[in-house]
Structures are given as C-alpha cells and as structure tokens.
JSON list of C-alpha atoms in Angstrom, two decimals:
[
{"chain": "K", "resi": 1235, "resn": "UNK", "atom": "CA", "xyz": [68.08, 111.12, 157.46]},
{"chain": "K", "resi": 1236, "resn": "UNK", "atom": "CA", "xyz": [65.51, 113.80, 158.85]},
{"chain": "K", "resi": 1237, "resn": "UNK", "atom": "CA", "xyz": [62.32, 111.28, 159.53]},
{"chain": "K", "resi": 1238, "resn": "UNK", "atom": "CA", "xyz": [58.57, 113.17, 159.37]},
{"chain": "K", "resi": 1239, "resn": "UNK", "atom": "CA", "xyz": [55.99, 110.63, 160.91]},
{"chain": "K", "resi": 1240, "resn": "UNK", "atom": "CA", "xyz": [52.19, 111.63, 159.84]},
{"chain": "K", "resi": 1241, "resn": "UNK", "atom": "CA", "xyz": [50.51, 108.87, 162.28]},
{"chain": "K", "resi": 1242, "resn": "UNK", "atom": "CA", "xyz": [47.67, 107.75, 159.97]},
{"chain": "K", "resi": 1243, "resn": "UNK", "atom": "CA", "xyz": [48.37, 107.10, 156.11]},
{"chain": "K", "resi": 1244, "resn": "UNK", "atom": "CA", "xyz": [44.16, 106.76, 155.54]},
{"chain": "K", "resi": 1245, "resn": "UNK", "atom": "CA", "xyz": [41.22, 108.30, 158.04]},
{"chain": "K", "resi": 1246, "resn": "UNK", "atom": "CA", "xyz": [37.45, 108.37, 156.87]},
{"chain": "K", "resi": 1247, "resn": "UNK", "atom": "CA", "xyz": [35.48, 110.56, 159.34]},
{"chain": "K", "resi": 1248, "resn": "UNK", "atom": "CA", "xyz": [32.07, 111.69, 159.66]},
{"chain": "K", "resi": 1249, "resn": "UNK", "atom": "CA", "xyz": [30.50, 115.31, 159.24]},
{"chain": "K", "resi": 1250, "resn": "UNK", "atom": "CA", "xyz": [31.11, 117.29, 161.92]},
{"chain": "K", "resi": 1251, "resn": "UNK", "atom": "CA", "xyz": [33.69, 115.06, 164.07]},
{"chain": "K", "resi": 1252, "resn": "UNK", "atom": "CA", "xyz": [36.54, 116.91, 165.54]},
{"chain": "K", "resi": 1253, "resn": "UNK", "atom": "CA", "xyz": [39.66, 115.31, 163.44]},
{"chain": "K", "resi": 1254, "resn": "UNK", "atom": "CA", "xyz": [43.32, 115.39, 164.74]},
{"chain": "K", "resi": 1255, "resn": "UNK", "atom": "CA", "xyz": [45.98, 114.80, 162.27]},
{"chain": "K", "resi": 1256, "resn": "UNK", "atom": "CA", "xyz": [49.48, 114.23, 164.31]},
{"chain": "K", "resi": 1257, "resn": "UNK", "atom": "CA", "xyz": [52.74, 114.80, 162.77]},
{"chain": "K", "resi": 1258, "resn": "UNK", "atom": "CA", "xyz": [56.21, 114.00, 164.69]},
{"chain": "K", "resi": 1259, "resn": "UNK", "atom": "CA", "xyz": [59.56, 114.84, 163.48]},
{"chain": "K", "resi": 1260, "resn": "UNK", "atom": "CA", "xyz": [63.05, 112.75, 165.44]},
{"chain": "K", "resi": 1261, "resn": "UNK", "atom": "CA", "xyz": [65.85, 115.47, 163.72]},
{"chain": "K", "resi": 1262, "resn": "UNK", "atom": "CA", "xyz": [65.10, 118.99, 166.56]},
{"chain": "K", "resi": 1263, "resn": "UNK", "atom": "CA", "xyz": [63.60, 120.68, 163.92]},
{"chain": "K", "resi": 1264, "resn": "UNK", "atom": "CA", "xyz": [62.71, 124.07, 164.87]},
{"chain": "K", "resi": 1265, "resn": "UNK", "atom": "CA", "xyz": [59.85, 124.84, 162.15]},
{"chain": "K", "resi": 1266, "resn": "UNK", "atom": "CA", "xyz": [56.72, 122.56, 161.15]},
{"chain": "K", "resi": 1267, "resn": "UNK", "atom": "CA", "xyz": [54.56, 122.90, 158.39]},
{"chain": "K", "resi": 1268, "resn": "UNK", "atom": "CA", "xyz": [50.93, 121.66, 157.61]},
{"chain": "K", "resi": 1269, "resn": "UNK", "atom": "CA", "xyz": [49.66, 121.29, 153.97]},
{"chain": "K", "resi": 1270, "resn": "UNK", "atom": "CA", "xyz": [47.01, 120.43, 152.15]},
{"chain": "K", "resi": 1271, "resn": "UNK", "atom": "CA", "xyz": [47.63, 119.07, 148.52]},
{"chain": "K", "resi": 1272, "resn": "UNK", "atom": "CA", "xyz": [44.64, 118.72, 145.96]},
{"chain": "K", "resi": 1273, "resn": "UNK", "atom": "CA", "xyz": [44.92, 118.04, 142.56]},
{"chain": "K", "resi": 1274, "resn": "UNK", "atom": "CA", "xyz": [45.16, 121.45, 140.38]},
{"chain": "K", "resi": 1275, "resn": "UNK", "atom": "CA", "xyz": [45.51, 123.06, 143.39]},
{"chain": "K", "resi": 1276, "resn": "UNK", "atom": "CA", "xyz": [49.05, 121.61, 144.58]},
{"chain": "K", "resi": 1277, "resn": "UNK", "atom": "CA", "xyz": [50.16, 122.31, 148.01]},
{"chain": "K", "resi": 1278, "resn": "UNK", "atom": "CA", "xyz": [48.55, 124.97, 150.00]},
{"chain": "K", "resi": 1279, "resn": "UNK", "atom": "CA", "xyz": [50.03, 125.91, 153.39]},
{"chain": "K", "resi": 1280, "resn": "UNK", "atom": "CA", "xyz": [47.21, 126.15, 156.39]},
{"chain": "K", "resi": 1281, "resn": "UNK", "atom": "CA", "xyz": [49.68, 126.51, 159.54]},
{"chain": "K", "resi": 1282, "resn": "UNK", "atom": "CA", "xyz": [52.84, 126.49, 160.42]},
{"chain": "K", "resi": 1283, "resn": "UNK", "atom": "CA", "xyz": [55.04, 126.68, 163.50]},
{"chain": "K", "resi": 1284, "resn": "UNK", "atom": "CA", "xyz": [58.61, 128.25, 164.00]},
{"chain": "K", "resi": 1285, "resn": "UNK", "atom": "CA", "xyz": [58.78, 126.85, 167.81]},
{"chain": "K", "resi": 1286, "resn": "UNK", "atom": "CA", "xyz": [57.16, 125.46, 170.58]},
{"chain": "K", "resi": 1287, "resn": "UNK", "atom": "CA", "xyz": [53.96, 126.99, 171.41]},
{"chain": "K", "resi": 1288, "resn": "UNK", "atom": "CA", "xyz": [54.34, 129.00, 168.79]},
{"chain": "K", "resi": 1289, "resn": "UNK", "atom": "CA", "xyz": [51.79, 128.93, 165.10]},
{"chain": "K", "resi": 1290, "resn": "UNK", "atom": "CA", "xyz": [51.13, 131.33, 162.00]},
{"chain": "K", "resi": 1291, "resn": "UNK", "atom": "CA", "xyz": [48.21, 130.98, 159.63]},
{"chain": "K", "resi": 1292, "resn": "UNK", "atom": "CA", "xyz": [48.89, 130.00, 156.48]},
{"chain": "K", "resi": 1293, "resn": "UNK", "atom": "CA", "xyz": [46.99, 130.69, 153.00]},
{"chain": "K", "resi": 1294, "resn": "UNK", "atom": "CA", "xyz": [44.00, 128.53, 154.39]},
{"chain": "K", "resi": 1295, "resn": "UNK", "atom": "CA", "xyz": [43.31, 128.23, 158.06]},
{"chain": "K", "resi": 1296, "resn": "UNK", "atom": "CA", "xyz": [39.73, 128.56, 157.92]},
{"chain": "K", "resi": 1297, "resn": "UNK", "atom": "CA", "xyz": [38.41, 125.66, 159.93]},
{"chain": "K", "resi": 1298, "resn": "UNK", "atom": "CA", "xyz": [41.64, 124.25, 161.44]},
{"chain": "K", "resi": 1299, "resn": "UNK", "atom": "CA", "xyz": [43.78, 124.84, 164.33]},
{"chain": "K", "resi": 1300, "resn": "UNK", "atom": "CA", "xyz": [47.01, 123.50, 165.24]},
{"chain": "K", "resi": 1301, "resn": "UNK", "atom": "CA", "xyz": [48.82, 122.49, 168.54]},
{"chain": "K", "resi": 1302, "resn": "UNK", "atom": "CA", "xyz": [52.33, 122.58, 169.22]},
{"chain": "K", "resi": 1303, "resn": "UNK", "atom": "CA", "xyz": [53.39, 121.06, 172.88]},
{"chain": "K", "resi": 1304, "resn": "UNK", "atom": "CA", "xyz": [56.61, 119.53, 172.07]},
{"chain": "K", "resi": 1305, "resn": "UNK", "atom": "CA", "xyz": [59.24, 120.79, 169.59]},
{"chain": "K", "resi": 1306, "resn": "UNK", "atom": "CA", "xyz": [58.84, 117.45, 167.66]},
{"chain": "K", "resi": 1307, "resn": "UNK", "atom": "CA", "xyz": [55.43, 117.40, 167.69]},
{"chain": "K", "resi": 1308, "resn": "UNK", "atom": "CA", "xyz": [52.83, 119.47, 165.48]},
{"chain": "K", "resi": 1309, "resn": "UNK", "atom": "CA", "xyz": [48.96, 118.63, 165.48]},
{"chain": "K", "resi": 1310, "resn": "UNK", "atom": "CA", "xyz": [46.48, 119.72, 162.93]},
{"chain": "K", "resi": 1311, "resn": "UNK", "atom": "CA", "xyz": [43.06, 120.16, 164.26]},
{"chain": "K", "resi": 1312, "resn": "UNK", "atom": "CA", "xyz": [40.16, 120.12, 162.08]},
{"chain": "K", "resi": 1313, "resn": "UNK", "atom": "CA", "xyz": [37.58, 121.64, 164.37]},
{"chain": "K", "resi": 1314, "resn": "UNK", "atom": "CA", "xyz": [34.65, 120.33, 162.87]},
{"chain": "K", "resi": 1315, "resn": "UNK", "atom": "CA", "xyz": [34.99, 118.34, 160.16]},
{"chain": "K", "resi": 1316, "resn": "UNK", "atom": "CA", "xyz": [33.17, 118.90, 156.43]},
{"chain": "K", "resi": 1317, "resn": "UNK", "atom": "CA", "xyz": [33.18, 117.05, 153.29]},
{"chain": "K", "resi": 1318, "resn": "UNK", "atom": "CA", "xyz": [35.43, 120.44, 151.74]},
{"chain": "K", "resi": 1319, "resn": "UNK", "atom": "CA", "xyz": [38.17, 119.08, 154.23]},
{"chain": "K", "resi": 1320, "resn": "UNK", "atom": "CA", "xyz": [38.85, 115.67, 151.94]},
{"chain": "K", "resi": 1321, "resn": "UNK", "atom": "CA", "xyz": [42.61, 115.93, 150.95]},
{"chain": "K", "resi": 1322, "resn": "UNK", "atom": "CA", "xyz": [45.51, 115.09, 151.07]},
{"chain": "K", "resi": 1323, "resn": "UNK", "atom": "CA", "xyz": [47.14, 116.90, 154.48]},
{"chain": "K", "resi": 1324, "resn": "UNK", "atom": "CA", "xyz": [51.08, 116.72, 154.06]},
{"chain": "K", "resi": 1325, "resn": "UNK", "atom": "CA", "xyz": [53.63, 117.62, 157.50]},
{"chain": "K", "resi": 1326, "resn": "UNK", "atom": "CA", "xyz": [56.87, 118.82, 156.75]},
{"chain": "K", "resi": 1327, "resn": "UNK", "atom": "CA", "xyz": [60.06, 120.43, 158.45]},
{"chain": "K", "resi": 1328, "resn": "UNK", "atom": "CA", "xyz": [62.96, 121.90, 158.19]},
{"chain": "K", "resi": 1329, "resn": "UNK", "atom": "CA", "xyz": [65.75, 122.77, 160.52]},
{"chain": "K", "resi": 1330, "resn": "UNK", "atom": "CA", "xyz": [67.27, 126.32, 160.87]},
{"chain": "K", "resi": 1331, "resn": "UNK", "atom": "CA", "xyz": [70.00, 127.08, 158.40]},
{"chain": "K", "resi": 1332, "resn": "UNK", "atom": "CA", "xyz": [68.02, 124.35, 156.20]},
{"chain": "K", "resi": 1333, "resn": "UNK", "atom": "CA", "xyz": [66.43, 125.53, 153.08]},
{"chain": "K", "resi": 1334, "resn": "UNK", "atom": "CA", "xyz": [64.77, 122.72, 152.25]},
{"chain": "K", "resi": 1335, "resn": "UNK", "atom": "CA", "xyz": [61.67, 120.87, 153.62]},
{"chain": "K", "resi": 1336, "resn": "UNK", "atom": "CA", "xyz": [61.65, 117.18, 154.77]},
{"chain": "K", "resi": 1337, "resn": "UNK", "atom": "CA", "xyz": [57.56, 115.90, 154.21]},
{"chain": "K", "resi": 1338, "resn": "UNK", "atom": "CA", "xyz": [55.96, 112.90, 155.85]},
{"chain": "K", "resi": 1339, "resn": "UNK", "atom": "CA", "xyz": [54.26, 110.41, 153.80]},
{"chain": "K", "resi": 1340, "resn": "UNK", "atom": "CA", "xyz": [50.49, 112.38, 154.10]},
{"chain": "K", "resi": 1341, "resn": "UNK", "atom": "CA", "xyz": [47.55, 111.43, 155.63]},
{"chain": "K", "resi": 1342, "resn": "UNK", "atom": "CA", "xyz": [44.46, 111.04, 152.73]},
{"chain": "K", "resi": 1343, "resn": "UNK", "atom": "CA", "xyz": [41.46, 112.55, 154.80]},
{"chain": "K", "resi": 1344, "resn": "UNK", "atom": "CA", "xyz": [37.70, 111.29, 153.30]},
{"chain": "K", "resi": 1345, "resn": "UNK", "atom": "CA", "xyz": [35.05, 112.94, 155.07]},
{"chain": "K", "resi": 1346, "resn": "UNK", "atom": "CA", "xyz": [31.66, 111.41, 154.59]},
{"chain": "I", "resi": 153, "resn": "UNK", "atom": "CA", "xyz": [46.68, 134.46, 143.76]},
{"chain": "I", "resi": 154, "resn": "UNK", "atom": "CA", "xyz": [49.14, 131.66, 142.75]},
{"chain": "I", "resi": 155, "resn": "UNK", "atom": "CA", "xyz": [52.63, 132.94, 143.52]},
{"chain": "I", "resi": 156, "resn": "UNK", "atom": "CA", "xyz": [54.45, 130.47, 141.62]},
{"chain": "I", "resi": 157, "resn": "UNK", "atom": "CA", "xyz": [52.79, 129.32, 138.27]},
{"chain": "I", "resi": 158, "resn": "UNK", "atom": "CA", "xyz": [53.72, 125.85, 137.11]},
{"chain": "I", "resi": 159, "resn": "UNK", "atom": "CA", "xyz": [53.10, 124.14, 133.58]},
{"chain": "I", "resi": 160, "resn": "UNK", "atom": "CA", "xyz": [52.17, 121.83, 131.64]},
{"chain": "I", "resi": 161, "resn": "UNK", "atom": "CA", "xyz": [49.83, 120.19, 134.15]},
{"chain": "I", "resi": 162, "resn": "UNK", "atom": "CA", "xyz": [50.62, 116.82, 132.84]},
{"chain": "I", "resi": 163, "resn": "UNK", "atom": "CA", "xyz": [53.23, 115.53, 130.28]},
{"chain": "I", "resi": 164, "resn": "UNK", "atom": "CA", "xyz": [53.79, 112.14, 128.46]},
{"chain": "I", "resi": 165, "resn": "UNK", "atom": "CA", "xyz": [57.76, 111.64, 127.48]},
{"chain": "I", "resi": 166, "resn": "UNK", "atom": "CA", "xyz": [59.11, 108.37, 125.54]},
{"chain": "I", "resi": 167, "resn": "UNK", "atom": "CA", "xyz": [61.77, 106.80, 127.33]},
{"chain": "I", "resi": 168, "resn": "UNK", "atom": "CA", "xyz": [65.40, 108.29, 126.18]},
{"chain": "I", "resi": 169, "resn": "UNK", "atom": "CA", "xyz": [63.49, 111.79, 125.69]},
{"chain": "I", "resi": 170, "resn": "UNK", "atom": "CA", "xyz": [63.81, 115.05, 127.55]},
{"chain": "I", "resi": 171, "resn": "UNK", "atom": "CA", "xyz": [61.12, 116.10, 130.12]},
{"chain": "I", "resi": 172, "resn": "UNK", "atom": "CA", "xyz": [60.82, 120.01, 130.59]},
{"chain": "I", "resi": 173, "resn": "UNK", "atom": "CA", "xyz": [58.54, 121.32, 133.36]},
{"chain": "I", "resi": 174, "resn": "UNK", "atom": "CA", "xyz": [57.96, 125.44, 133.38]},
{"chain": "I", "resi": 175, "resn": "UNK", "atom": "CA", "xyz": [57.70, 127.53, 136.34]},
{"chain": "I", "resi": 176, "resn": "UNK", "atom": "CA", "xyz": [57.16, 131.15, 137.04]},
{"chain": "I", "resi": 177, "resn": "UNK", "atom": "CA", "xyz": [57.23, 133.79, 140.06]},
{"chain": "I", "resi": 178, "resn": "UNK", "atom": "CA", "xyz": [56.22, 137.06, 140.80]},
{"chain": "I", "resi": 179, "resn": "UNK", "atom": "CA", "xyz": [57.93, 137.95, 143.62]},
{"chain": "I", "resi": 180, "resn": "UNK", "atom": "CA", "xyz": [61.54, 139.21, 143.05]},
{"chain": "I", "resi": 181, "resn": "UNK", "atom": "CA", "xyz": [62.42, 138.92, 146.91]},
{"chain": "I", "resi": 182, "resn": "UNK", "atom": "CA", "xyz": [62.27, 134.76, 145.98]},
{"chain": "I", "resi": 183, "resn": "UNK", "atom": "CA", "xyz": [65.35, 133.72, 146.96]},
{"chain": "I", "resi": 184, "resn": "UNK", "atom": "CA", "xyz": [65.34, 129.67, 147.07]},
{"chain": "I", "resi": 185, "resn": "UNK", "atom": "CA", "xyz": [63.48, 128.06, 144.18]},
{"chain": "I", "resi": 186, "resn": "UNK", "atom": "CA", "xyz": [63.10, 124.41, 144.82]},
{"chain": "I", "resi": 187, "resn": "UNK", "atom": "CA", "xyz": [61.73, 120.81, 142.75]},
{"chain": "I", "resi": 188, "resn": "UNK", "atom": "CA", "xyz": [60.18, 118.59, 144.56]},
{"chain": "I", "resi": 189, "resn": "UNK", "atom": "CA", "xyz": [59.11, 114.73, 143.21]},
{"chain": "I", "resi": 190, "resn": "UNK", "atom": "CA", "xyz": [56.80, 112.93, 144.82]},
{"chain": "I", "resi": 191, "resn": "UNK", "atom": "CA", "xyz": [55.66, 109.30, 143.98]},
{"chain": "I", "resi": 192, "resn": "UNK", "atom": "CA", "xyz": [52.08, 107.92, 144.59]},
{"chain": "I", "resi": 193, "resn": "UNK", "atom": "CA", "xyz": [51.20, 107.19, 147.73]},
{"chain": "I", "resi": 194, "resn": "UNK", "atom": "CA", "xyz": [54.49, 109.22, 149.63]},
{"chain": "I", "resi": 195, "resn": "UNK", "atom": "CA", "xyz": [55.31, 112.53, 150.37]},
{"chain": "I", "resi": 196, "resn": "UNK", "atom": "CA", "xyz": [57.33, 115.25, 148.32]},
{"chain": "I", "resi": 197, "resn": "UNK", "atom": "CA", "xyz": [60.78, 114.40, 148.57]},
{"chain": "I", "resi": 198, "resn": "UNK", "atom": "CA", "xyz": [63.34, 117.74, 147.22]},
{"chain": "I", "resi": 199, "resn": "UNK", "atom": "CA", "xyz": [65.01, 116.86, 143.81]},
{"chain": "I", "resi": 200, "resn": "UNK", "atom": "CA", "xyz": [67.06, 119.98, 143.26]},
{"chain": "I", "resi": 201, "resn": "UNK", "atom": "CA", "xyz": [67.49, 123.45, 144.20]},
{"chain": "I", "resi": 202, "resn": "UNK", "atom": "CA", "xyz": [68.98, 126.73, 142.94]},
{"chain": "I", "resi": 203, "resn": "UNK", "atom": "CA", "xyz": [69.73, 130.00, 144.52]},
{"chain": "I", "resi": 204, "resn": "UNK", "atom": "CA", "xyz": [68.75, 132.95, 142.06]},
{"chain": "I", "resi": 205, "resn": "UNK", "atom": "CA", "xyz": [72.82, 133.85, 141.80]},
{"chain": "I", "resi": 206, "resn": "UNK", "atom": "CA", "xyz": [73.16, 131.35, 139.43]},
{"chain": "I", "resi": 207, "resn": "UNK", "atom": "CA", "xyz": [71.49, 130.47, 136.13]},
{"chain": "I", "resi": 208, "resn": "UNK", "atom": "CA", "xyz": [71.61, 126.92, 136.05]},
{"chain": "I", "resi": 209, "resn": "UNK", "atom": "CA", "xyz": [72.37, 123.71, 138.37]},
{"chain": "I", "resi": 210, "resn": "UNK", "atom": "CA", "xyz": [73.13, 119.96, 137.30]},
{"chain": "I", "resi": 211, "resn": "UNK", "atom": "CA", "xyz": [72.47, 117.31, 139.51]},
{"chain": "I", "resi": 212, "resn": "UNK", "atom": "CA", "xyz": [72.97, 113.74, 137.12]},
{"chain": "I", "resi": 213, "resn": "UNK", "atom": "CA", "xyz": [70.19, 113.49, 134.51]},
{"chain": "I", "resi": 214, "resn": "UNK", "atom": "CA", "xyz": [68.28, 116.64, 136.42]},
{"chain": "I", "resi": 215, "resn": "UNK", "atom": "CA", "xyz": [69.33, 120.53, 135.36]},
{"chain": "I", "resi": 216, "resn": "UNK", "atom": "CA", "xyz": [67.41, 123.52, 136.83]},
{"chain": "I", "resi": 217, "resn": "UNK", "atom": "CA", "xyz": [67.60, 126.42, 134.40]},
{"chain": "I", "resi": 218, "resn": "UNK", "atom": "CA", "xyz": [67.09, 129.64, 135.49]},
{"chain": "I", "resi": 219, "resn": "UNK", "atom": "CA", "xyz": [66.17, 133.10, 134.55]},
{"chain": "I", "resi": 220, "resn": "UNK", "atom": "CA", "xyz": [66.16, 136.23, 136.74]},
{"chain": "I", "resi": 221, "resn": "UNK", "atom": "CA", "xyz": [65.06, 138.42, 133.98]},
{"chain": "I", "resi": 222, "resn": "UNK", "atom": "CA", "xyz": [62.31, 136.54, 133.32]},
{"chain": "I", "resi": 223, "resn": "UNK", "atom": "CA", "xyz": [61.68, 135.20, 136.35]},
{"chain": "I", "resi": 224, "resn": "UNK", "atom": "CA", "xyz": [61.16, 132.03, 135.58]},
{"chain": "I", "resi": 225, "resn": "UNK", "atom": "CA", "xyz": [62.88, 128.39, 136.26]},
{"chain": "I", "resi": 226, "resn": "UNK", "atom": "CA", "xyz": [62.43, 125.10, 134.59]},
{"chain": "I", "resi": 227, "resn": "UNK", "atom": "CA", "xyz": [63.64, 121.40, 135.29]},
{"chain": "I", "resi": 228, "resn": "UNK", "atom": "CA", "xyz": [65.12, 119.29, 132.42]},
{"chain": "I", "resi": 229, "resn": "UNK", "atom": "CA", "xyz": [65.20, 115.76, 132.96]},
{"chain": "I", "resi": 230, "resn": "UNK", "atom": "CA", "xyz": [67.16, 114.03, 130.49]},
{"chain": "I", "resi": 231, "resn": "UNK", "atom": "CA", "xyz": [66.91, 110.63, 129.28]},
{"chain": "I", "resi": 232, "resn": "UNK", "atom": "CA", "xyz": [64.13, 110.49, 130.80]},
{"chain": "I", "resi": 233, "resn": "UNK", "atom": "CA", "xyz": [63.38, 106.69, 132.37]},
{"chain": "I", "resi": 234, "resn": "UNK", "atom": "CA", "xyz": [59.99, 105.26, 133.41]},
{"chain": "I", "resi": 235, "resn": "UNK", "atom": "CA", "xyz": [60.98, 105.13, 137.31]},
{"chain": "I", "resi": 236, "resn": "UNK", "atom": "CA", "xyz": [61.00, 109.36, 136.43]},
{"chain": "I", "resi": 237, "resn": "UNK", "atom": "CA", "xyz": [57.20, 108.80, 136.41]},
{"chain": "I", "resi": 238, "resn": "UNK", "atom": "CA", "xyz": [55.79, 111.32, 139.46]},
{"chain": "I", "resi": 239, "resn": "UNK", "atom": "CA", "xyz": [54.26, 114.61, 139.59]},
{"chain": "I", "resi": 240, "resn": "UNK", "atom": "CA", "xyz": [56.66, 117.24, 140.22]},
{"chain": "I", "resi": 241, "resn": "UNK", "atom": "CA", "xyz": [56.45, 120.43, 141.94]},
{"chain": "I", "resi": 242, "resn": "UNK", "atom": "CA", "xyz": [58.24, 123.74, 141.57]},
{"chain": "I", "resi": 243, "resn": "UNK", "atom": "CA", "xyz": [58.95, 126.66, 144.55]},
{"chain": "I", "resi": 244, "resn": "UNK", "atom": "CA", "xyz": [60.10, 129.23, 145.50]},
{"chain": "I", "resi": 245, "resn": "UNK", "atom": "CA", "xyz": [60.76, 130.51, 148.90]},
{"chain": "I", "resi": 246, "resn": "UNK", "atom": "CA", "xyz": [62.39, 134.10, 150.40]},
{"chain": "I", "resi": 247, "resn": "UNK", "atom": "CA", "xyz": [64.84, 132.90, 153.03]},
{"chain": "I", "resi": 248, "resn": "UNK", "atom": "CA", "xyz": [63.09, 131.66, 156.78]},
{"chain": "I", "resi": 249, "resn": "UNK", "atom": "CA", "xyz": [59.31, 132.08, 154.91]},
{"chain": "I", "resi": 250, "resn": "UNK", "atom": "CA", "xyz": [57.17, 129.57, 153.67]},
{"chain": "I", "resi": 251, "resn": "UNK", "atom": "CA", "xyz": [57.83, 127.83, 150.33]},
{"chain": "I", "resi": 252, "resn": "UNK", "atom": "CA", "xyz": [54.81, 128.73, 147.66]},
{"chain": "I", "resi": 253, "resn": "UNK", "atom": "CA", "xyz": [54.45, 125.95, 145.39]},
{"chain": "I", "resi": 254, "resn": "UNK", "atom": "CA", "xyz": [53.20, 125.50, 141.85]},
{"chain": "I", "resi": 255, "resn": "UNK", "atom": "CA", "xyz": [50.14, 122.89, 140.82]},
{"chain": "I", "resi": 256, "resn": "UNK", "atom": "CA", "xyz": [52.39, 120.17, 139.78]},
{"chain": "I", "resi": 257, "resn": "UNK", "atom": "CA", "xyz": [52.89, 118.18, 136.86]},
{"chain": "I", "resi": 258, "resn": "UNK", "atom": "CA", "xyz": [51.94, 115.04, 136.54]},
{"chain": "I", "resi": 259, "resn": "UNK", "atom": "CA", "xyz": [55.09, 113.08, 134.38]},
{"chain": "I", "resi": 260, "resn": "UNK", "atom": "CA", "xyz": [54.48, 110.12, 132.56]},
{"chain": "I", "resi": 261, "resn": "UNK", "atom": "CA", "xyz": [57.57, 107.88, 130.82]},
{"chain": "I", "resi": 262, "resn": "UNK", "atom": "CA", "xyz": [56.68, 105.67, 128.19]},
{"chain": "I", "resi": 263, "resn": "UNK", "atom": "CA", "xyz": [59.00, 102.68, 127.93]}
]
C-alpha cells in the first residue's frame, strides 16, 4: 500500500513564525497535493505539484508556499504564520494513471 | 464558488438503517466522482468511485448512484453499522486535475 507520511500529527506555533509542514510519499508518485480541511468548509486545495520542482496554486495559496526537491517529498510553507492558518493541513498523492488520491494522516496546526 | 455541493451536513442513522449522503456538480467536464471516509484523527481514505458512464456502482454494503442528467451522485450505505460512524466526503475530478470536494457529512450510527 501507497504510504503518505505528514511528519507532525500536532504543531502549536506562535504569530508570525515561519511554519514548515513536510509530507513524504515511499510509492514514486508523480503528483502531491496540499489541503486544508475545516469544518463546513471541507477540503480546500492550496498547492499542488505534478513533478519535481514543479507547483500550481490551488483555490487558497495566499500566505503559503511550497517546496518540492525530491519527487517523494512535498513541503508546505506557511510564510508567516497567523491565527487564520489553524487547520487541519492534509498531503495526498496519487500516481499517474491513478485516479484516486492516497492522504496522510494530517497535521492539526494551532496558531497562538 | 463550491464546485461540488454536498448534503446533509450531518446525519444520525439507527443501526440496520440506510445512510444516504447527496452530492451535486456543476461542471459537466467531471469525469471521476469519488467518496472518501475519513475517521477521527486520520486522513481521508477513498471508499468508492464511479466514472460518469455508468449510473450506479456496488461495492458490499456501499452503492454510488448516479445521475448525469441531473448531475448529481449519492452514496447509500446499507445496514448501516456503528464502525460506519465518519464524516464522508464526495468529489469529483476531470481526469489529471485536482479533485473538488464537498463539505462533508458528518455520519453518526446509533447501535
């Protein structure tokens, strides 16, 4: 089974802090996904990435930016971090000729 | 605007009873329409899927109906169980694109 790591389940950071969120995939998937999920808002897409070096903006990218180094690698950057950023962030993948997405287990974000 | 419209936003169901969740779309280029379960504390993890060439898919207790016409889909969980309590979410994708997903539904099973 495709495995999506999220390397923090819980972070609390403070106003302003830059915040990286780090998301690794094991299965050479080609395209990476960063969400944010909030309730009556469900999951809104704020980057993704369809290869190395490579990102689109999503529905919400104001105040984030993402890195992609390594194909299973995909970093969300919050650039400087405000109490509108608490959420849920959610990584996902999926391989080509895959329709379906394969989601870590989330980071919950508290910013304070 | 919210491409894919999902309801009720939360649901109670007796245990033996069948759960219906409601989704809508705009966008007749959808071409992958998706349910995804998710328990607390984990990520979404895909349930079932349909392509819009068919009008309805059965996977065990779980059935995807779907109409083009209308453009809209629905899940039907039957015999519903108490380990079916999670919030679901509905979506719908065009091929290689990003998947637009509804608000979710929150499904409770009362034993």
């Amino acid at each position: 089974d495709v495995k999506v790591t999220q390397s923090s389940r819980y972070l609390v950071k403070r106003t302003g802090e830059k915040v990286f969120l780090e998301c690794v995939q094991d299965m050479d998937h080609e395209n990476m996904f960063w969400y944010r999920q909030d309730p009556g808002l469900g999951l809104r897409l704020i980057y993704f990435s369809y290869d190395v070096k490579m990102k689109e903006k999503g529905d919400i990218p104001e105040g984030y930016s993402v890195s992609r180094e390594k194909k299973e690698r995909f970093s969300l950057i919050l650039e400087s971090a405000s109490t509108n950023q608490t959420s849920m962030y959610l990584c996902a993948s999926r391989g080509q000729g895959v329709y379906g997405y394969t989601f870590g287990s989330g980071t919950r974000l508290t910013v304070v | 605007q919210q491409q894919v419209k999902q309801s009720p936003q939360s649901l109670i169901v007796q245990k033996g009873g069948i759960s219906i969740i409601n989704c809508a779309y705009e966008n007749t280029a959808f071409d992958y329409f998706p349910w995804y379960q998710q328990f607390p504390g984990k990520g979404p993890a895909l349930l079932i899927a349909i392509r819009p060439d068919v009008s309805e898919k059965k996977e065990g207790r779980f059935t995807i109906s779907f109409n083009k016409s209308a453009k809209q889909f629905s899940l039907h969980i039957m015999d519903s169980q108490p380990g079916d309590s999670a919030t679901y979410f509905c979506a719908a994708s065009m091929w290689g694109n990003q998947f637009y997903f509804g608000t979710g539904t929150s499904l409770t099973v009362i034993p």
